Amino acid sequence: MSASSQSSIRTSLTRPFKGPFKKRSVLPGFGLTFGYTIFYLSLIVLIPLGALFLKAFTLSLPDIWATVTAPRVLASYRITFGAAFIAAVINLFVGLLIAWVLARYEFKGKSILDALVDLPFALPTAVAGIALTTVFSVNGWLGAPLAELGIKVAYTPIGIIVAMVFISLPFQVRTVQPVLEDLEKELEEASATLGANRWQTFRHVIFPVLAPSLFTGFALGFARALGEYGSIVFIAGNMPMKTEITPLLIITKLEQYQYAEATAIAAVTLTISFALLFLINYVQWRNRRRYSL
Amino acid sequence: MSPSVFSTPDSPSAAAARARAEEVANTPSGRLRQAVGEPTWVRRLLIGLALFFIALILLVPLAAVFHQAFAKGFSGYWEAISSPDTWSAVKLTLIACGIAVPFNVVFGVAAAWCIAKFDFKGKNFLITLIDLPFSISPVISGLVFVLLFGAQGWFGEFFIDHGIRILFAVPAIVLATIFVTFPFVARELIPVMQAQGTEEEEASITLGANGWQTFWRITLPNIKWGLLYGVVLCNARAMGEFGAVSVVSGHIRGETNTLPLHVEILYNEYDFTGAFAVASLLAFLAVITLIVKKVLERGVRSEIQEIRASKEGAV
C-alpha cells in the first residue's frame, strides 16, 4: 500500500455532487460496475464486519464491559497504545528527515534509498519479525552492543517499539514527501527576501503547510502500529501484563475458544481504528477546504 | 547546485560542478537560491542522518535475513528450501494468490470505472468503505471469518452439514487473503482514471463503439501501468500476509501452511536456518517487488501526465 496514492485519491475527490443520485453520462456500465462493487464489497467486507459486531453483542453489556476492562486486557491496551504512540513520535522526526532529504536534495543512490523506504510494505511481517528479533537479540548485530550499554531490546517493550517504528515508517515518509515536493519555492524565496533566516522560514513558512500531512502520517502510522501483529509477536516475548499486545490477546482468547470475549476486544479495537480513520479524513477534508480555491 | 556528496573532492566532475555552482551563486538569482537552500554542511549532515536511519531501520534487518539464511552454507540453505513442507507451503501461497489477485483485479477495475467515470451521491463514502480493510488489524480480518464459518458461526453449520471444510482449510485462507488485499487495485486505479477524465471514452462511444470495445481499446491501454502497479502491490501483500491467514489456517503442517506461516513454525521449532532460508524467498520477492514498483511508478506518472498534457494542448 502506498500512502502517497491514498493522498492523491483524497485530493482528487470531486465536490459533493448535488441533484439526483447520479449525473447523466453517455458512458455505459454504471449499473453493472456500481452493482458489482456494492455486491463484492458487501460480500467480502461489510457482511463479515457486521457479523463481528453482532457476535460481540451476544454477550450482555455488563459482560462486554467486564471483558474489555479486565486487568490483562487493560494492560494490553496500555502496551499497544503506548508503544504505538512512541513509535509514531519517533517516526515523526525520522520520517520528516527522510522525506526532506528525498524531496529536496540530489545525491548518488537516491533512487535506491527512495525505493527502500517502501520495504516494510513489501516485506512480509513475519519475515520482518524474525529478522528484527535476530538483529536485536543479545547476540545480534545491534542487540549485542546495546546489551553492553545495559539496554535490552528483544523480549521487552522496547522491542515492540522497534517493530512498530519499522512497519509504520513508510506511512510518515510517503505522506510528507509529496507535500514537500509540491511546496512552492516562491514562498520560501519571498520569506528569504523579507529577511527571514532559514530556520525562521522553516518554522513559519514551511512547517504550517507541512503540519496537516505530518499529522496524517502520524495518525496513519499510529493506526497501523495498533493493529500490527506479525512483526511484533516474535520480538515482544508475549508476557501477559508486560509485553502482550492486544492483537495477540485476541488470538489467545480465540485459541481458548472464548469467541465472544475475543470478539468484544476486537470490536473495541476496531471502533478505535474507525475513529482514527474518521479523524484522518476530517483533517484532510478541512485542510483541503482551507487551501483550495 | 552543490556537487554530490559521494564524489571525491579532487574528481574532475566535482571540481567542474563546484565551479559551476560558484558561478551560479554569484548571480543575483543564485544568491536567492542559496538563501532558500541549506548550507552544504547542513545538507550533508541531513543526508548522512537519513542514510544512517534507513540503514539502521530498514537495511540491517533485510541483510540479517540473507546472512542467517546462509549461516550453515549453501547446503543447509538448500536442505531447508527443498523440504516437502516448504514446497507445499509454496504451492498453497501460489494458490491463494492465484485466486485472490484476479478477484481483486476484477473488483478494482469495476470500482474504479464507476467511481472515476461517473458522478453520484455518496462517492466519498464508498471510497472510505473500500479502504476499510487497510485500517483493520490483520488479526481481526481473520477473526471475522472464524465467526462466519466456525462451528457456531452464521454459515458454519450449513457447510459442516454438507461436509465442506472452510475454516482451517484452503477456502478460509483464500478468503482472508482476498479480504486483506481487497483495496489495493481499486485504490491505485481510481486516481489514474480520475486524472484521465472521460473525454476519450465519450468520443469512442459517440463514434459508435460499444462499452466493452471502449473499455478494451481505450481505457485499458490508458491504465495498464496503474493496473500492473496495483497487481504488484496486491500480490506482494497476498503472498506475505501473516496475521489474518494465521488465525484461519489451523496451522496444519504440509496442508494449510502458507510460506509466512511455515517461517513461523520453523522459527518456533528453533530451526533458525530453515526459517531464514524460507524467509529469504519472501525477502527476495519483496526486493523484486520494490524494483518493479519503482519502474512502474514512472509508467503510472506518465499515464497521468500524458493525458493532462494532451488536455492542456487541446485547450
Coordinates of C-alpha atoms in Angstrom, one line a residue:
Chain A
M1 CA 0.0 0.0 0.0
S2 CA 1.3 3.4 -0.7
A3 CA 0.3 6.3 1.4
S4 CA 1.1 8.7 -1.4
S5 CA -1.6 7.2 -3.6
Q6 CA -4.0 7.5 -0.8
S7 CA -3.5 11.2 -0.5
S8 CA -3.8 11.5 -4.3
I9 CA -7.2 9.8 -4.1
R10 CA -8.3 12.1 -1.5
T11 CA -7.1 15.3 -3.1
S12 CA -8.7 14.4 -6.4
L13 CA -12.1 13.8 -4.9
T14 CA -14.8 15.8 -6.6
R15 CA -17.0 18.3 -4.6
P16 CA -20.2 16.6 -3.3
F17 CA -22.5 16.2 -6.2
K18 CA -25.9 17.8 -5.8
G19 CA -29.0 16.7 -7.7
P20 CA -30.4 13.3 -8.4
F21 CA -28.4 10.2 -7.3
K22 CA -26.3 10.1 -10.4
K23 CA -25.4 12.7 -13.0
R24 CA -26.2 11.8 -16.6
S25 CA -23.4 10.5 -18.7
V26 CA -23.1 9.0 -22.2
L27 CA -20.8 6.3 -20.8
P28 CA -22.3 2.8 -20.3
G29 CA -21.7 0.4 -17.5
F30 CA -22.6 2.4 -14.4
G31 CA -25.3 -0.1 -13.3
L32 CA -23.1 -3.1 -13.8
T33 CA -19.9 -1.8 -12.2
F34 CA -21.7 0.0 -9.3
G35 CA -23.8 -3.1 -8.7
Y36 CA -20.8 -5.4 -8.7
T37 CA -18.8 -3.0 -6.5
I38 CA -21.6 -2.9 -3.9
F39 CA -22.2 -6.7 -4.1
Y40 CA -18.5 -7.6 -3.7
L41 CA -17.9 -5.0 -1.0
S42 CA -20.8 -6.4 1.0
L43 CA -19.8 -10.0 0.5
I44 CA -16.1 -9.6 1.4
V45 CA -16.1 -6.7 3.8
L46 CA -19.4 -5.4 5.1
I47 CA -21.2 -8.7 6.0
P48 CA -18.1 -10.2 7.8
L49 CA -17.6 -7.0 9.8
G50 CA -21.3 -6.9 10.6
A51 CA -21.0 -10.4 11.9
L52 CA -18.3 -9.3 14.2
F53 CA -20.3 -6.6 15.8
L54 CA -23.4 -8.8 16.1
K55 CA -21.4 -11.5 17.7
A56 CA -19.9 -9.1 20.2
F57 CA -23.4 -8.2 21.3
T58 CA -24.3 -11.9 22.1
L59 CA -22.7 -11.0 25.4
S60 CA -24.7 -8.8 27.7
L61 CA -23.5 -5.2 28.1
P62 CA -22.1 -5.7 31.6
D63 CA -20.3 -8.8 30.4
I64 CA -18.8 -6.9 27.4
W65 CA -17.7 -4.2 29.8
A66 CA -16.1 -6.7 32.2
T67 CA -14.3 -8.4 29.3
V68 CA -12.9 -5.3 27.7
T69 CA -11.8 -3.8 31.1
A70 CA -10.2 -6.9 32.6
P71 CA -6.8 -6.1 34.0
R72 CA -4.9 -8.2 31.4
V73 CA -6.9 -6.5 28.6
L74 CA -6.3 -3.1 30.0
A75 CA -2.6 -3.8 30.3
S76 CA -2.5 -4.9 26.6
Y77 CA -4.1 -1.6 25.6
R78 CA -1.6 0.3 27.6
I79 CA 1.3 -1.5 26.0
T80 CA -0.1 -1.4 22.5
F81 CA -1.2 2.3 22.6
G82 CA 1.9 3.4 24.5
A83 CA 4.4 1.7 22.1
A84 CA 2.4 2.8 19.0
F85 CA 2.5 6.4 20.3
I86 CA 6.2 6.4 21.0
A87 CA 6.9 4.7 17.6
A88 CA 4.8 7.3 15.8
V89 CA 6.6 10.2 17.6
I90 CA 10.0 8.7 16.6
N91 CA 8.8 8.4 13.0
L92 CA 7.5 12.0 13.1
F93 CA 11.1 13.1 13.2
V94 CA 12.9 10.3 11.3
G95 CA 10.1 10.3 8.7
L96 CA 10.3 14.1 8.2
L97 CA 14.1 13.9 7.9
I98 CA 14.0 11.2 5.3
A99 CA 11.1 12.8 3.4
W100 CA 13.0 16.2 3.4
V101 CA 16.2 14.6 2.1
L102 CA 14.4 12.7 -0.6
A103 CA 12.3 15.7 -1.7
R104 CA 15.0 18.4 -1.6
Y105 CA 18.5 17.0 -2.3
E106 CA 20.1 15.2 -5.2
F107 CA 22.7 12.6 -4.4
K108 CA 24.0 9.3 -5.8
G109 CA 21.9 6.3 -4.8
K110 CA 18.9 8.4 -4.0
S111 CA 16.5 6.4 -6.1
I112 CA 17.6 3.2 -4.3
L113 CA 17.0 4.9 -1.0
D114 CA 13.6 6.1 -2.2
A115 CA 12.7 2.5 -3.2
L116 CA 14.0 1.1 0.1
V117 CA 11.6 3.3 2.1
D118 CA 8.7 1.0 1.0
L119 CA 10.4 -2.1 2.2
P120 CA 8.1 -2.5 5.2
F121 CA 5.1 -2.5 2.8
A122 CA 6.7 -5.2 0.7
L123 CA 8.4 -7.4 3.3
P124 CA 6.1 -9.9 4.9
T125 CA 5.6 -9.0 8.5
A126 CA 6.7 -12.5 9.8
V127 CA 10.0 -12.1 8.0
A128 CA 10.4 -8.6 9.4
G129 CA 9.6 -10.1 12.8
I130 CA 12.2 -12.8 12.9
A131 CA 14.8 -10.5 11.3
L132 CA 14.3 -7.8 13.9
T133 CA 14.3 -10.3 16.7
T134 CA 17.7 -11.7 15.5
V135 CA 19.2 -8.3 15.0
F136 CA 18.2 -7.1 18.4
S137 CA 18.7 -10.2 20.5
V138 CA 21.5 -10.1 23.0
N139 CA 23.8 -11.8 20.5
G140 CA 22.6 -9.8 17.5
W141 CA 24.3 -7.2 15.3
L142 CA 22.6 -4.3 17.2
G143 CA 21.4 -6.2 20.3
A144 CA 25.0 -7.1 21.5
P145 CA 26.4 -3.5 21.6
L146 CA 23.1 -2.3 23.1
A147 CA 23.3 -5.1 25.7
E148 CA 26.7 -3.9 26.7
L149 CA 25.2 -0.5 27.4
G150 CA 22.6 -2.3 29.6
I151 CA 19.8 -1.9 27.1
K152 CA 17.7 -5.0 26.4
V153 CA 15.6 -4.7 23.3
A154 CA 14.2 -8.1 22.3
Y155 CA 11.5 -9.5 24.6
T156 CA 10.9 -6.1 26.2
P157 CA 8.5 -3.2 25.4
I158 CA 11.5 -1.5 23.6
G159 CA 11.4 -4.4 21.1
I160 CA 7.7 -3.7 20.4
I161 CA 8.5 -0.1 19.8
V162 CA 11.3 -1.1 17.4
A163 CA 9.0 -3.3 15.4
M164 CA 6.3 -0.6 15.2
V165 CA 8.9 2.0 14.1
F166 CA 9.9 -0.4 11.3
I167 CA 6.4 -1.1 10.0
S168 CA 5.0 2.5 10.2
L169 CA 8.0 4.5 8.9
P170 CA 6.8 4.5 5.3
F171 CA 3.4 5.9 6.2
Q172 CA 5.1 9.1 7.6
V173 CA 7.6 9.4 4.8
R174 CA 5.1 8.8 2.0
T175 CA 2.6 11.3 3.4
V176 CA 5.0 14.1 3.9
Q177 CA 7.2 13.7 0.8
P178 CA 4.7 14.6 -1.9
V179 CA 3.7 17.8 0.1
L180 CA 7.3 18.8 0.3
E181 CA 7.8 18.2 -3.4
D182 CA 4.8 20.3 -4.3
L183 CA 5.7 23.1 -2.0
E184 CA 6.2 26.3 -4.0
K185 CA 9.8 27.5 -3.9
E186 CA 8.4 31.1 -4.3
L187 CA 7.1 31.1 -0.8
E188 CA 10.5 30.3 0.6
E189 CA 12.1 32.9 -1.6
A190 CA 9.7 35.5 -0.6
S191 CA 10.4 34.7 3.0
A192 CA 14.2 34.9 2.4
T193 CA 13.8 38.2 0.6
L194 CA 11.9 39.6 3.5
G195 CA 14.9 38.8 5.7
A196 CA 14.0 35.6 7.4
N197 CA 16.8 33.2 8.0
R198 CA 16.5 29.5 7.0
W199 CA 15.2 28.3 10.4
Q200 CA 12.6 31.1 10.6
T201 CA 11.5 30.2 7.1
F202 CA 11.1 26.6 8.1
R203 CA 9.3 27.4 11.3
H204 CA 6.9 30.0 9.9
V205 CA 6.5 29.2 6.2
I206 CA 7.2 25.5 5.6
F207 CA 6.1 23.9 8.8
P208 CA 2.5 25.3 8.8
V209 CA 2.0 23.9 5.2
L210 CA 3.5 20.6 6.3
A211 CA 1.7 20.3 9.6
P212 CA -1.5 18.5 8.3
S213 CA 0.5 15.9 6.4
L214 CA 2.7 15.4 9.4
F215 CA -0.4 14.7 11.5
T216 CA -1.9 12.4 8.8
G217 CA 1.3 10.4 8.6
F218 CA 1.5 10.3 12.4
A219 CA -2.1 9.0 12.6
L220 CA -1.8 6.5 9.7
G221 CA 1.4 5.1 11.2
F222 CA -0.1 5.0 14.7
A223 CA -3.2 3.2 13.4
R224 CA -1.1 0.7 11.5
A225 CA 1.0 0.0 14.6
L226 CA -2.1 -0.5 16.8
G227 CA -3.2 -3.4 14.6
E228 CA 0.2 -4.9 13.8
Y229 CA 0.7 -8.5 14.8
G230 CA 3.3 -10.4 12.6
S231 CA 6.4 -8.3 13.1
I232 CA 5.7 -7.9 16.9
V233 CA 4.9 -11.4 18.2
F234 CA 8.4 -12.6 17.6
I235 CA 10.3 -9.7 19.3
A236 CA 7.8 -9.0 22.1
G237 CA 8.2 -12.0 24.3
N238 CA 4.5 -12.0 24.8
M239 CA 4.4 -11.9 28.6
P240 CA 0.9 -11.2 29.9
M241 CA 0.6 -7.8 31.6
K242 CA 4.1 -6.9 30.4
T243 CA 4.7 -7.4 26.7
E244 CA 1.4 -8.8 25.4
I245 CA -0.2 -6.6 22.6
T246 CA -4.0 -6.5 22.1
P247 CA -4.0 -8.4 18.7
L248 CA -2.1 -11.3 20.4
L249 CA -4.6 -11.3 23.2
I250 CA -7.4 -11.6 20.7
I251 CA -5.7 -14.7 19.2
T252 CA -5.1 -16.2 22.7
K253 CA -8.8 -15.8 23.5
L254 CA -9.7 -17.5 20.2
E255 CA -7.4 -20.4 20.8
Q256 CA -9.1 -20.9 24.2
Y257 CA -12.4 -20.9 22.3
Q258 CA -13.6 -17.7 24.1
Y259 CA -15.1 -16.4 20.9
A260 CA -17.3 -13.8 22.5
E261 CA -14.5 -12.3 24.6
A262 CA -12.2 -12.3 21.6
T263 CA -14.9 -10.6 19.6
A264 CA -15.6 -8.0 22.2
I265 CA -12.0 -7.0 22.4
A266 CA -11.8 -6.9 18.6
A267 CA -14.9 -4.7 18.5
V268 CA -13.2 -2.2 20.8
T269 CA -10.0 -2.2 18.7
L270 CA -12.0 -1.8 15.5
T271 CA -14.0 1.1 16.9
I272 CA -10.8 2.9 17.8
S273 CA -9.4 2.3 14.3
F274 CA -12.5 3.6 12.7
A275 CA -12.4 6.7 14.9
L276 CA -8.8 7.3 13.8
L277 CA -9.8 6.8 10.2
F278 CA -12.6 9.3 10.6
L279 CA -10.2 11.8 12.2
I280 CA -7.7 11.5 9.4
N281 CA -10.4 12.0 6.8
Y282 CA -11.7 15.0 8.7
V283 CA -8.2 16.7 9.0
Q284 CA -7.6 16.1 5.2
W285 CA -11.1 17.4 4.3
R286 CA -10.6 20.6 6.5
N287 CA -7.2 21.1 5.1
R288 CA -8.4 20.8 1.5
R289 CA -11.1 23.4 2.2
R290 CA -8.6 25.7 3.8
Y291 CA -6.1 25.7 1.0
S292 CA -8.2 25.1 -2.1
L293 CA -9.8 27.6 -4.4
Chain B
M1 CA 23.6 23.0 -7.1
S2 CA 26.4 21.6 -4.9
P3 CA 28.3 18.6 -6.1
S4 CA 27.2 15.2 -5.0
V5 CA 28.3 14.2 -1.5
F6 CA 29.7 10.9 -2.8
S7 CA 32.1 12.3 -5.3
T8 CA 35.7 12.8 -4.1
P9 CA 36.8 16.4 -3.8
D10 CA 39.5 16.1 -6.5
S11 CA 37.4 14.3 -9.1
P12 CA 37.2 16.5 -12.3
S13 CA 33.5 16.3 -12.5
A14 CA 33.2 17.5 -8.9
A15 CA 35.6 20.4 -9.5
A16 CA 33.6 21.4 -12.6
A17 CA 30.4 21.2 -10.7
R18 CA 31.8 23.3 -7.9
A19 CA 33.0 25.9 -10.4
R20 CA 29.6 25.9 -12.0
A21 CA 27.9 26.2 -8.6
E22 CA 30.1 29.2 -7.7
E23 CA 29.3 30.8 -11.0
V24 CA 25.6 30.4 -10.4
A25 CA 25.9 31.5 -6.8
N26 CA 27.3 34.9 -7.9
T27 CA 24.3 35.8 -10.0
P28 CA 21.5 37.6 -8.1
S29 CA 19.1 34.8 -8.5
G30 CA 21.8 32.4 -7.4
R31 CA 22.2 34.3 -4.1
L32 CA 18.4 33.9 -3.6
R33 CA 18.6 30.2 -4.3
Q34 CA 21.3 29.9 -1.7
A35 CA 19.2 31.7 0.7
V36 CA 16.4 29.2 0.3
G37 CA 18.6 26.2 0.4
E38 CA 20.6 24.9 3.3
P39 CA 24.4 25.4 3.8
T40 CA 26.4 22.5 2.4
W41 CA 27.4 21.2 5.8
V42 CA 23.7 21.1 6.9
R43 CA 22.8 19.4 3.7
R44 CA 25.5 16.8 4.2
L45 CA 24.5 16.2 7.8
L46 CA 20.9 15.7 6.9
I47 CA 21.7 13.3 4.1
G48 CA 24.1 11.4 6.4
L49 CA 21.5 11.2 9.1
A50 CA 18.8 10.0 6.6
L51 CA 21.2 7.3 5.3
F52 CA 22.0 6.3 8.9
F53 CA 18.4 5.8 9.8
I54 CA 17.5 4.0 6.6
A55 CA 20.4 1.6 7.1
L56 CA 19.6 1.1 10.8
I57 CA 15.9 0.6 10.5
L58 CA 15.5 -1.0 7.1
L59 CA 18.7 -2.3 5.6
V60 CA 20.1 -4.1 8.7
P61 CA 17.0 -6.4 9.1
L62 CA 17.0 -7.2 5.4
A63 CA 20.7 -8.1 5.4
A64 CA 20.2 -10.2 8.5
V65 CA 17.6 -12.4 6.7
F66 CA 20.1 -13.3 4.0
H67 CA 23.0 -13.6 6.4
Q68 CA 21.1 -16.0 8.7
A69 CA 19.7 -18.0 5.7
F70 CA 23.3 -18.9 4.6
A71 CA 24.7 -19.3 8.1
K72 CA 25.1 -23.0 7.5
G73 CA 26.3 -22.6 4.0
F74 CA 24.6 -23.3 0.8
S75 CA 23.8 -27.0 1.5
G76 CA 21.9 -26.0 4.7
Y77 CA 20.0 -23.4 2.8
W78 CA 19.1 -25.9 0.0
E79 CA 18.0 -28.5 2.5
A80 CA 15.5 -26.1 4.1
I81 CA 14.2 -24.9 0.7
S82 CA 13.8 -28.3 -0.8
S83 CA 11.9 -29.9 2.0
P84 CA 8.4 -31.2 1.1
D85 CA 6.8 -29.0 3.7
T86 CA 8.3 -25.9 2.2
W87 CA 7.1 -26.9 -1.3
S88 CA 3.6 -27.5 -0.1
A89 CA 3.7 -24.0 1.5
V90 CA 4.9 -22.5 -1.8
K91 CA 2.1 -24.3 -3.5
L92 CA -0.6 -23.1 -1.1
T93 CA 0.8 -19.5 -1.2
L94 CA 0.6 -19.6 -5.0
I95 CA -3.0 -20.9 -5.0
A96 CA -4.1 -18.3 -2.5
C97 CA -2.5 -15.5 -4.6
G98 CA -3.7 -17.0 -7.9
I99 CA -7.3 -16.8 -6.7
A100 CA -7.2 -13.6 -4.6
V101 CA -5.4 -11.3 -7.0
P102 CA -7.7 -11.9 -10.1
F103 CA -10.8 -11.5 -7.9
N104 CA -9.5 -8.2 -6.6
V105 CA -8.4 -7.1 -10.1
V106 CA -11.9 -7.5 -11.5
F107 CA -13.3 -5.7 -8.5
G108 CA -10.7 -3.0 -8.7
V109 CA -11.4 -2.3 -12.3
A110 CA -15.2 -2.3 -11.8
A111 CA -15.0 0.0 -8.7
A112 CA -12.6 2.4 -10.5
W113 CA -14.8 2.6 -13.5
C114 CA -17.9 3.5 -11.6
I115 CA -16.1 5.9 -9.2
A116 CA -13.8 7.7 -11.7
K117 CA -16.1 7.9 -14.7
F118 CA -19.4 8.8 -13.1
D119 CA -20.7 11.4 -10.6
F120 CA -23.0 10.1 -8.0
K121 CA -24.0 10.7 -4.4
G122 CA -22.1 9.0 -1.6
K123 CA -19.0 8.5 -3.7
N124 CA -16.6 9.6 -0.9
F125 CA -18.4 7.3 1.5
L126 CA -18.0 4.4 -1.0
I127 CA -14.2 5.1 -1.3
T128 CA -13.9 5.1 2.5
L129 CA -15.7 1.7 2.7
I130 CA -13.3 0.3 0.0
D131 CA -10.4 1.5 2.2
L132 CA -11.7 -0.2 5.3
P133 CA -9.6 -3.4 5.2
F134 CA -6.5 -1.3 5.4
S135 CA -7.5 0.1 8.8
I136 CA -8.4 -3.3 10.3
S137 CA -5.9 -5.3 12.2
P138 CA -4.9 -8.5 10.3
V139 CA -5.9 -10.5 13.3
I140 CA -9.4 -9.1 13.2
S141 CA -9.6 -9.7 9.4
G142 CA -9.0 -13.4 10.2
L143 CA -11.3 -13.4 13.2
V144 CA -14.4 -12.3 11.1
F145 CA -14.1 -15.4 9.0
V146 CA -13.8 -17.6 12.1
L147 CA -17.0 -16.0 13.3
L148 CA -18.8 -16.7 10.0
F149 CA -17.6 -20.2 9.3
G150 CA -16.7 -21.5 12.7
A151 CA -18.8 -24.3 14.3
Q152 CA -21.1 -21.7 15.9
G153 CA -20.8 -19.2 13.0
W154 CA -23.6 -17.9 10.8
F155 CA -22.7 -20.3 7.9
G156 CA -20.6 -22.8 9.9
E157 CA -23.3 -25.3 10.5
F158 CA -24.5 -25.3 6.9
F159 CA -21.1 -26.1 5.5
I160 CA -20.2 -28.6 8.2
D161 CA -23.5 -30.4 7.5
H162 CA -22.6 -30.6 3.8
G163 CA -19.1 -31.8 4.5
I164 CA -17.4 -28.8 3.2
R165 CA -14.4 -27.5 5.2
I166 CA -14.0 -23.8 5.0
L167 CA -12.3 -22.9 8.3
F168 CA -8.8 -24.3 8.9
A169 CA -8.7 -25.2 5.2
V170 CA -7.8 -23.6 1.9
P171 CA -11.1 -21.7 1.3
A172 CA -10.7 -19.7 4.5
I173 CA -7.1 -18.9 3.6
V174 CA -8.1 -17.6 0.2
L175 CA -11.0 -15.6 1.8
A176 CA -8.7 -14.0 4.4
T177 CA -6.2 -13.2 1.6
I178 CA -8.9 -11.6 -0.5
F179 CA -10.1 -9.5 2.5
V180 CA -6.7 -8.0 3.4
T181 CA -5.7 -7.3 -0.3
F182 CA -9.2 -6.0 -1.2
P183 CA -8.4 -2.3 -1.7
F184 CA -5.0 -2.4 -3.5
V185 CA -6.0 -2.5 -7.2
A186 CA -9.0 -0.2 -6.7
R187 CA -7.1 2.5 -4.8
E188 CA -4.3 2.5 -7.4
L189 CA -6.7 2.7 -10.4
I190 CA -9.1 5.3 -9.0
P191 CA -6.6 8.3 -9.1
V192 CA -5.2 7.3 -12.5
M193 CA -8.7 7.0 -14.0
Q194 CA -9.9 10.2 -12.3
A195 CA -6.9 12.1 -13.7
Q196 CA -7.6 10.8 -17.2
G197 CA -11.2 12.0 -17.2
T198 CA -13.9 10.8 -19.6
E199 CA -13.3 12.6 -22.9
E200 CA -11.6 9.7 -24.7
E201 CA -14.3 7.2 -23.7
E202 CA -17.1 9.7 -24.6
A203 CA -15.6 10.2 -28.0
S204 CA -15.3 6.4 -28.5
I205 CA -19.0 5.9 -27.6
T206 CA -20.1 8.8 -29.7
L207 CA -18.3 7.3 -32.7
G208 CA -20.4 4.1 -32.2
A209 CA -18.2 1.7 -30.2
N210 CA -19.9 -0.2 -27.5
G211 CA -19.0 -0.3 -23.8
W212 CA -16.7 -3.3 -24.0
Q213 CA -14.9 -2.2 -27.1
T214 CA -14.3 1.2 -25.4
F215 CA -13.0 -0.4 -22.3
W216 CA -10.7 -2.9 -24.1
R217 CA -9.3 -0.5 -26.7
I218 CA -9.4 2.9 -25.0
T219 CA -9.5 2.6 -21.2
L220 CA -7.3 -0.5 -20.6
P221 CA -4.4 0.7 -22.7
N222 CA -4.5 4.0 -20.8
I223 CA -4.5 2.4 -17.4
K224 CA -2.2 -0.5 -18.0
W225 CA 0.7 0.7 -15.8
G226 CA -1.6 1.7 -13.0
L227 CA -3.3 -1.6 -13.1
L228 CA 0.0 -3.5 -13.1
Y229 CA 1.2 -1.4 -10.2
G230 CA -1.9 -2.3 -8.2
V231 CA -1.4 -6.0 -9.1
V232 CA 2.2 -6.0 -7.9
L233 CA 1.3 -4.4 -4.6
C234 CA -1.7 -6.7 -4.2
N235 CA 0.4 -9.8 -5.0
A236 CA 3.2 -8.8 -2.5
R237 CA 0.7 -8.4 0.3
A238 CA -1.2 -11.6 -0.7
M239 CA 2.0 -13.7 -0.6
G240 CA 3.2 -12.1 2.6
E241 CA 0.0 -11.9 4.7
F242 CA 0.6 -13.5 8.1
G243 CA -1.8 -12.4 10.8
A244 CA -5.2 -12.9 9.1
V245 CA -4.1 -16.2 7.5
S246 CA -2.6 -17.4 10.8
V247 CA -6.0 -17.0 12.5
V248 CA -7.9 -19.0 9.9
S249 CA -5.4 -21.6 8.8
G250 CA -5.3 -24.0 11.8
H251 CA -1.5 -24.5 11.2
I252 CA -1.7 -27.9 9.7
R253 CA 1.8 -28.7 8.6
G254 CA 2.1 -29.6 4.9
E255 CA -1.6 -28.8 4.4
T256 CA -2.7 -25.3 5.5
N257 CA 0.6 -23.6 5.8
T258 CA 1.5 -20.7 3.6
L259 CA 5.1 -19.5 3.3
P260 CA 4.9 -16.9 6.1
L261 CA 3.2 -19.5 8.4
H262 CA 5.9 -22.0 7.6
V263 CA 8.5 -19.4 8.5
E264 CA 6.9 -19.1 11.9
I265 CA 6.7 -22.8 12.5
L266 CA 10.3 -23.4 11.7
Y267 CA 11.4 -20.4 13.8
N268 CA 9.4 -21.6 16.8
E269 CA 11.0 -25.1 16.4
Y270 CA 14.4 -23.3 16.7
D271 CA 15.2 -24.3 13.1
F272 CA 16.6 -20.8 12.5
T273 CA 18.5 -21.6 9.3
G274 CA 15.3 -23.2 7.9
A275 CA 13.2 -20.3 9.0
F276 CA 15.5 -17.7 7.5
A277 CA 16.0 -19.7 4.3
V278 CA 12.3 -19.7 3.7
A279 CA 12.1 -16.1 4.8
S280 CA 14.8 -15.3 2.3
L281 CA 12.5 -16.4 -0.5
L282 CA 9.9 -13.9 0.7
A283 CA 12.5 -11.2 1.2
F284 CA 13.8 -11.8 -2.3
L285 CA 10.3 -11.4 -3.5
A286 CA 10.0 -8.2 -1.6
V287 CA 13.1 -6.8 -3.2
I288 CA 11.9 -7.7 -6.6
T289 CA 8.5 -6.0 -5.8
L290 CA 10.3 -2.8 -4.8
I291 CA 12.3 -2.8 -8.1
V292 CA 9.3 -3.5 -10.2
K293 CA 7.3 -0.9 -8.3
K294 CA 10.0 1.7 -8.9
V295 CA 10.0 1.0 -12.6
L296 CA 6.2 1.0 -12.8
E297 CA 5.9 4.3 -10.9
R298 CA 7.4 6.0 -13.9
G299 CA 4.8 4.5 -16.2
V300 CA 2.0 5.5 -13.9
R301 CA 3.2 9.1 -13.7
S302 CA 3.5 9.3 -17.5
E303 CA 0.0 7.8 -17.8
I304 CA -1.4 10.7 -15.7
Q305 CA 0.9 13.4 -17.2
E306 CA 0.4 12.4 -20.9
I307 CA -3.3 12.8 -20.6
R308 CA -3.0 16.1 -18.7
A309 CA -0.6 17.4 -21.3
S310 CA -2.8 16.4 -24.2
K311 CA -5.8 18.1 -22.5
E312 CA -3.9 21.3 -21.9
G313 CA -2.7 21.1 -25.5
A314 CA -6.3 20.8 -26.7
V315 CA -7.3 23.9 -24.7

